[in-house]
């Protein structure tokens, strides 16, 4: 469903009378509120978890010799939301990934005390560790001594629905979650407990299925003994 279809479906589920809207643009009054509720519901779902699978994308970029920190913009990303910490790899530029190695993730405070301390501030070598600064810039240790290809994954920032034909990125079988969430907004505004009850029940039911299907699978490690 696109934005217009989601808005009209939400109106039907809430029992609103009147013909279906022909556009979601420039609506006022109750119709305008429905558009806002659908847009907000989609944003709420996207921001409720930081690692939805539908928001996960690959990236790669080349380091600069002697430069240890890189912003998302420097990595060529325009829709950046967060890094996938366990996804980073590095290989020597021009080697066609022949010497590619995994980069271990290190928490920023530990990284700072190790790689941004004393002589390590100026030590250059092949990076073996990646960290994420408080401002979400990437930090590599040691400082790259050459050009390396960094390959990894990130999570996009929330995408807003605006045009009538805009379609949310989540799988179509879960799109009704947006409608059910919108019903809760309508019910709160109109003091409609029956609509609130149904919206909450259906939203939670579908959200649980979405968590199972669209979140990374937890893998147990080997036994300790």
Short mmCIF file of C-alpha atoms in Angstrom, two decimals:
data_model
loop_
_atom_site.label_atom_id
_atom_site.label_comp_id
_atom_site.label_asym_id
_atom_site.label_seq_id
_atom_site.Cartn_x
_atom_site.Cartn_y
_atom_site.Cartn_z
CA UNK A 1 0.00 0.00 0.00
CA UNK A 2 1.15 3.53 -0.72
CA UNK A 3 0.50 6.60 1.43
CA UNK A 4 -2.91 7.34 -0.08
CA UNK A 5 -4.03 3.72 0.25
CA UNK A 6 -2.83 3.57 3.85
CA UNK A 7 -4.76 6.73 4.73
CA UNK A 8 -7.96 5.44 3.14
CA UNK A 9 -7.57 2.05 4.83
CA UNK A 10 -7.09 3.75 8.20
CA UNK A 11 -10.28 5.76 7.62
CA UNK A 12 -12.20 2.56 6.86
CA UNK A 13 -10.84 0.71 9.90
CA UNK A 14 -11.80 3.64 12.14
CA UNK A 15 -15.34 3.69 10.74
CA UNK A 16 -15.10 7.17 9.24
CA UNK A 17 -17.91 7.99 6.82
CA UNK A 18 -17.55 9.62 3.44
CA UNK A 19 -15.92 8.75 0.11
CA UNK A 20 -12.30 7.67 -0.16
CA UNK A 21 -9.74 10.43 -0.55
CA UNK A 22 -8.32 10.92 -4.02
CA UNK A 23 -5.11 12.49 -2.71
CA UNK A 24 -3.28 12.86 0.59
CA UNK A 25 -1.90 16.24 -0.43
CA UNK A 26 -3.15 19.47 1.09
CA UNK A 27 -5.77 17.81 3.30
CA UNK A 28 -7.17 19.69 6.28
CA UNK A 29 -9.42 18.88 9.22
CA UNK A 30 -10.06 15.22 9.93
CA UNK A 31 -8.58 14.09 6.61
CA UNK A 32 -5.41 16.05 7.31
CA UNK A 33 -5.16 14.44 10.73
CA UNK A 34 -5.41 10.96 9.18
CA UNK A 35 -2.54 11.78 6.82
CA UNK A 36 -0.44 12.99 9.76
CA UNK A 37 -1.30 9.92 11.83
CA UNK A 38 -0.25 7.53 9.06
CA UNK A 39 3.01 9.42 8.47
CA UNK A 40 3.76 9.44 12.21
CA UNK A 41 2.85 5.76 12.60
CA UNK A 42 5.38 4.81 9.92
CA UNK A 43 8.06 6.91 11.62
CA UNK A 44 7.25 5.32 14.99
CA UNK A 45 7.69 1.82 13.61
CA UNK A 46 11.02 2.66 11.97
CA UNK A 47 12.43 4.23 15.13
CA UNK A 48 11.14 1.55 17.52
CA UNK A 49 14.19 -0.64 16.70
CA UNK A 50 17.63 0.31 15.45
CA UNK A 51 18.26 -2.89 13.51
CA UNK A 52 15.24 -3.61 11.31
CA UNK A 53 16.36 -5.74 8.36
CA UNK A 54 14.53 -3.58 5.81
CA UNK A 55 16.68 -0.61 6.91
CA UNK A 56 19.99 -2.49 6.51
CA UNK A 57 22.17 -1.52 3.53
CA UNK A 58 25.76 -2.18 2.35
CA UNK A 59 28.47 0.43 1.79
CA UNK A 60 32.14 0.69 0.96
CA UNK A 61 34.68 3.47 0.69
CA UNK A 62 38.43 4.02 0.52
CA UNK A 63 40.44 5.31 3.44
CA UNK A 64 42.99 8.09 3.09
CA UNK A 65 46.52 7.34 4.21
CA UNK A 66 47.15 9.07 7.54
CA UNK A 67 43.44 9.72 8.32
CA UNK A 68 41.88 7.70 11.15
CA UNK A 69 38.33 9.10 11.44
CA UNK A 70 35.56 9.26 8.84
CA UNK A 71 32.02 10.63 8.88
CA UNK A 72 29.08 8.94 7.18
CA UNK A 73 29.26 11.68 4.55
CA UNK A 74 32.93 10.88 3.93
CA UNK A 75 31.83 7.27 3.39
CA UNK A 76 29.44 8.48 0.69
CA UNK A 77 26.20 7.96 2.65
CA UNK A 78 23.27 10.37 2.42
CA UNK A 79 20.64 8.35 4.31
CA UNK A 80 22.77 7.20 7.25
CA UNK A 81 21.13 6.29 10.54
CA UNK A 82 23.52 3.95 12.36
CA UNK A 83 26.41 1.57 11.75
CA UNK A 84 26.15 -2.21 11.95
CA UNK A 85 29.02 -2.74 14.36
CA UNK A 86 29.94 -6.32 13.43
CA UNK A 87 29.98 -5.81 9.65
CA UNK A 88 33.31 -4.09 8.96
CA UNK A 89 36.05 -5.51 6.75
CA UNK A 90 39.23 -4.02 5.28
CA UNK A 91 41.33 -4.90 2.26
CA UNK A 92 44.23 -3.25 0.47
CA UNK A 93 43.11 -1.08 -2.40
CA UNK A 94 43.80 -2.67 -5.78
CA UNK A 95 43.97 -6.24 -4.45
CA UNK A 96 40.40 -7.14 -5.43
CA UNK A 97 39.67 -8.15 -1.82
CA UNK A 98 42.35 -10.86 -1.88
CA UNK A 99 43.70 -9.83 1.55
CA UNK A 100 40.36 -8.82 3.07
CA UNK A 101 40.17 -9.17 6.85
CA UNK A 102 37.43 -8.68 9.41
CA UNK A 103 37.75 -5.61 11.62
CA UNK A 104 37.03 -6.15 15.31
CA UNK A 105 34.68 -3.62 16.89
CA UNK A 106 36.01 -1.83 19.98
CA UNK A 107 33.92 0.33 22.32
CA UNK A 108 34.90 4.00 22.02
CA UNK A 109 36.32 4.59 25.52
CA UNK A 110 38.55 1.53 25.24
CA UNK A 111 39.58 2.55 21.72
CA UNK A 112 40.40 6.08 22.85
CA UNK A 113 42.56 4.83 25.71
CA UNK A 114 44.45 2.49 23.40
CA UNK A 115 44.70 4.07 19.95
CA UNK A 116 44.35 7.77 20.81
CA UNK A 117 46.96 7.72 23.58
CA UNK A 118 50.68 8.54 23.63
CA UNK A 119 52.68 7.20 20.67
CA UNK A 120 49.66 5.33 19.30
CA UNK A 121 48.22 8.69 18.23
CA UNK A 122 50.80 8.77 15.43
CA UNK A 123 51.30 5.06 14.72
CA UNK A 124 50.34 4.06 11.19
CA UNK A 125 49.68 0.50 10.07
CA UNK A 126 46.97 -1.63 8.55
CA UNK A 127 43.73 -1.04 10.54
CA UNK A 128 42.59 -4.05 12.58
CA UNK A 129 40.01 -2.35 14.80
CA UNK A 130 37.05 -0.07 14.19
CA UNK A 131 35.18 2.04 16.72
CA UNK A 132 32.30 4.51 16.65
CA UNK A 133 32.79 7.95 18.15
CA UNK A 134 30.03 9.66 20.17
CA UNK A 135 29.14 11.71 17.07
CA UNK A 136 28.86 8.43 15.08
CA UNK A 137 32.00 9.01 13.04
CA UNK A 138 34.06 5.88 12.36
CA UNK A 139 37.50 5.54 13.97
CA UNK A 140 40.16 3.09 12.78
CA UNK A 141 43.13 1.74 14.64
CA UNK A 142 45.87 1.90 13.77
CA UNK A 143 45.89 4.96 11.55
CA UNK A 144 45.77 3.67 7.95
CA UNK A 145 49.26 3.62 6.42
CA UNK A 146 47.88 3.24 2.89
CA UNK A 147 44.59 3.23 1.02
CA UNK A 148 42.26 0.47 2.25
CA UNK A 149 38.82 -0.51 1.05
CA UNK A 150 36.36 -0.53 3.94
CA UNK A 151 33.32 -2.71 3.37
CA UNK A 152 30.42 -2.87 5.79
CA UNK A 153 26.74 -2.33 6.46
CA UNK A 154 24.65 0.43 8.00
CA UNK A 155 21.05 1.18 8.92
CA UNK A 156 19.25 3.96 7.11
CA UNK A 157 17.55 6.85 8.84
CA UNK A 158 13.74 6.89 8.96
CA UNK A 159 12.06 7.70 5.66
CA UNK A 160 9.01 9.96 5.66
CA UNK A 161 5.98 9.29 3.49
CA UNK A 162 4.98 12.43 1.61
CA UNK A 163 3.78 11.77 -1.95
CA UNK A 164 0.59 9.81 -2.62
CA UNK A 165 2.56 7.02 -4.30
CA UNK A 166 5.23 6.71 -1.57
CA UNK A 167 5.39 3.12 -0.31
CA UNK A 168 6.90 2.17 3.09
CA UNK A 169 9.93 -0.07 2.81
CA UNK A 170 8.78 -2.79 5.18
CA UNK A 171 7.40 -6.01 3.61
CA UNK A 172 3.82 -5.61 2.37
CA UNK A 173 2.50 -8.30 4.72
CA UNK A 174 3.33 -6.03 7.67
CA UNK A 175 2.02 -2.74 6.28
CA UNK A 176 -1.25 -3.03 8.20
CA UNK A 177 0.81 -2.29 11.33
CA UNK A 178 0.90 1.32 10.10
CA UNK A 179 -2.89 1.33 9.84
CA UNK A 180 -3.36 -0.18 13.31
CA UNK A 181 -0.95 2.33 14.83
CA UNK A 182 -2.89 5.14 13.12
CA UNK A 183 -6.10 3.80 14.66
CA UNK A 184 -4.58 4.33 18.10
CA UNK A 185 -3.88 7.98 17.29
CA UNK A 186 -7.44 8.43 16.03
CA UNK A 187 -8.88 6.75 19.11
CA UNK A 188 -6.86 8.97 21.42
CA UNK A 189 -8.05 12.08 19.62
CA UNK A 190 -11.70 11.03 19.40
CA UNK A 191 -11.88 9.24 22.79
CA UNK A 192 -12.96 6.03 21.05
CA UNK A 193 -12.09 3.12 23.39
CA UNK A 194 -13.38 0.43 21.01
CA UNK A 195 -11.12 1.63 18.21
CA UNK A 196 -8.22 1.94 20.65
CA UNK A 197 -8.70 -1.60 21.91
CA UNK A 198 -8.81 -3.12 18.44
CA UNK A 199 -5.92 -0.99 17.17
CA UNK A 200 -3.71 -1.94 20.12
CA UNK A 201 -4.52 -5.64 19.87
CA UNK A 202 -3.93 -5.90 16.12
CA UNK A 203 -0.82 -3.71 16.24
CA UNK A 204 0.83 -5.76 18.98
CA UNK A 205 -0.04 -9.02 17.23
CA UNK A 206 1.44 -7.91 13.92
CA UNK A 207 4.41 -6.17 15.58
CA UNK A 208 5.41 -9.43 17.30
CA UNK A 209 5.40 -11.21 13.94
CA UNK A 210 7.44 -8.37 12.47
CA UNK A 211 10.04 -8.69 15.22
CA UNK A 212 10.42 -12.40 14.48
CA UNK A 213 10.77 -11.85 10.74
CA UNK A 214 12.58 -8.51 10.48
CA UNK A 215 15.14 -8.51 13.31
CA UNK A 216 18.54 -10.28 13.21
CA UNK A 217 18.44 -13.87 14.40
CA UNK A 218 20.13 -14.42 17.74
CA UNK A 219 22.74 -17.16 17.44
CA UNK A 220 23.91 -19.04 20.52
CA UNK A 221 27.64 -19.54 20.98
CA UNK A 222 29.37 -22.86 21.62
CA UNK A 223 29.17 -24.40 25.12
CA UNK A 224 31.70 -23.09 27.62
CA UNK A 225 32.74 -26.57 28.70
#
